[in-house]
Amino acid sequence: QVQLVESGGGLVQAGGSLRLSCVASGMFFSITTMGWYRQAPGKQRESVAVITSGDITNYADSVKGRFTISRDNAKNTVYLQMNSLKPEDTAVYYCNSDLVGQYQWGQGIQVTVSS
């Protein structure tokens, strides 16, 4: 059974930093594409950053240069380092796994950026 558990969210002032972590279990982590998505109130869920099994990364334009996604296959963990946070980054952030089109989601974690 696949399980994704996020941690590291919270409240931070604009300009600050947070690092989200997502520990995966029940999957072949090293061959799985991992990603972070977010959903703000009243908005659709959107992709923030994705990292493939070959460490190829892709970012939403809104976070390029501020966020960095990385993975540690030995720890079955994917990270999202978020710097220079803005109030518009406030959302529930979800960890996602994608193995040949089979998607799994974490429970989500709140990130709130105050102005």
C-alpha positions as a printed NumPy array, in Angstrom:
array([[  0.   ,   0.   ,   0.   ],
       [  1.462,   3.329,  -1.115],
       [  1.711,   5.978,   1.547],
       [  3.004,   9.541,   1.232],
       [  3.489,  11.577,   4.396],
       [  4.278,  15.283,   4.189],
       [  5.889,  17.416,   6.871],
       [  7.522,  20.811,   7.264],
       [  4.663,  23.184,   6.595],
       [  3.607,  26.062,   8.79 ],
       [  3.382,  29.817,   9.075],
       [  6.184,  32.027,   7.796],
       [  6.583,  35.708,   7.008],
       [  6.984,  36.905,   3.446],
       [ 10.589,  36.533,   2.346],
       [ 11.139,  33.566,   4.6  ],
       [ 11.872,  29.935,   3.841],
       [ 10.404,  26.524,   4.513],
       [ 11.403,  23.012,   3.519],
       [  8.739,  20.435,   2.891],
       [  9.505,  16.729,   3.112],
       [  7.541,  13.759,   1.833],
       [  8.408,  10.25 ,   2.929],
       [  7.128,   7.51 ,   0.667],
       [  6.498,   3.874,   1.454],
       [  5.03 ,   0.904,  -0.34 ],
       [  6.49 ,   1.801,  -3.713],
       [  9.568,   1.512,  -5.884],
       [ 10.593,   5.055,  -4.996],
       [ 13.766,   5.277,  -7.054],
       [ 11.933,   4.703, -10.349],
       [  8.949,   6.914,  -9.533],
       [  8.424,  10.482, -10.654],
       [  7.668,  12.624,  -7.612],
       [  6.062,  16.012,  -7.437],
       [  4.658,  18.762,  -5.298],
       [  1.292,  20.336,  -6.037],
       [ -0.638,  23.025,  -4.226],
       [ -4.187,  24.201,  -3.891],
       [ -5.144,  27.632,  -2.643],
       [ -8.676,  28.405,  -1.397],
       [-11.071,  28.742,  -4.306],
       [ -8.478,  27.65 ,  -6.85 ],
       [ -7.664,  24.455,  -8.683],
       [ -4.781,  22.244,  -7.663],
       [ -1.677,  23.151,  -9.615],
       [  1.704,  21.583, -10.205],
       [  4.548,  23.304,  -8.379],
       [  7.58 ,  21.111,  -9.103],
       [  8.307,  17.645, -10.436],
       [ 11.416,  15.462, -10.349],
       [ 11.844,  12.326, -12.416],
       [ 13.723,   9.173, -11.522],
       [ 16.62 ,  10.605, -13.528],
       [ 16.595,  13.837, -11.51 ],
       [ 15.121,  15.925, -14.31 ],
       [ 13.168,  18.763, -12.74 ],
       [ 10.361,  21.002, -13.89 ],
       [  8.902,  24.024, -12.134],
       [  5.873,  26.219, -12.413],
       [  6.825,  29.645, -13.728],
       [  5.575,  31.237, -10.52 ],
       [  8.183,  29.441,  -8.39 ],
       [ 11.197,  29.249, -10.707],
       [ 14.309,  30.586,  -9.021],
       [ 12.712,  30.399,  -5.572],
       [ 11.795,  26.733,  -5.056],
       [ 13.997,  23.667,  -5.446],
       [ 12.797,  20.083,  -5.6  ],
       [ 15.176,  17.259,  -4.737],
       [ 15.044,  13.611,  -3.783],
       [ 16.98 ,  11.172,  -1.615],
       [ 16.343,   7.664,  -2.878],
       [ 18.127,   6.121,   0.098],
       [ 15.541,   7.737,   2.387],
       [ 12.541,   7.416,   0.048],
       [ 12.067,  11.145,   0.51 ],
       [ 11.364,  14.082,  -1.762],
       [ 11.937,  17.654,  -0.627],
       [ 10.732,  21.072,  -1.625],
       [ 12.957,  23.93 ,  -0.512],
       [ 10.938,  27.13 ,  -0.674],
       [ 12.778,  30.449,  -0.446],
       [ 11.648,  34.051,  -0.826],
       [  8.12 ,  33.015,   0.013],
       [  5.264,  35.281,  -0.988],
       [  1.721,  35.549,   0.37 ],
       [  0.481,  34.077,  -2.91 ],
       [  2.358,  30.865,  -2.086],
       [ -0.166,  30.244,   0.675],
       [ -1.876,  26.925,  -0.044],
       [ -2.184,  23.314,   0.949],
       [  0.785,  21.501,  -0.545],
       [  0.445,  17.896,  -1.679],
       [  3.091,  15.312,  -2.396],
       [  2.429,  13.228,  -5.495],
       [  3.878,  10.074,  -6.97 ],
       [  3.508,   9.047, -10.595],
       [  4.566,   5.571, -11.633],
       [  3.583,   4.884, -15.239],
       [  0.448,   6.953, -14.876],
       [ -0.562,   5.583, -11.494],
       [ -0.948,   8.569,  -9.202],
       [ -0.903,   8.677,  -5.425],
       [ -1.352,  11.67 ,  -3.137],
       [ -0.345,  12.631,   0.344],
       [ -2.82 ,  14.101,   2.787],
       [ -1.579,  17.641,   2.222],
       [  0.113,  20.159,   4.465],
       [ -0.701,  23.815,   5.032],
       [  1.773,  26.544,   4.134],
       [  0.778,  30.06 ,   5.125],
       [  2.834,  33.116,   4.196],
       [  1.973,  36.311,   6.002],
       [  2.608,  39.742,   4.501]])
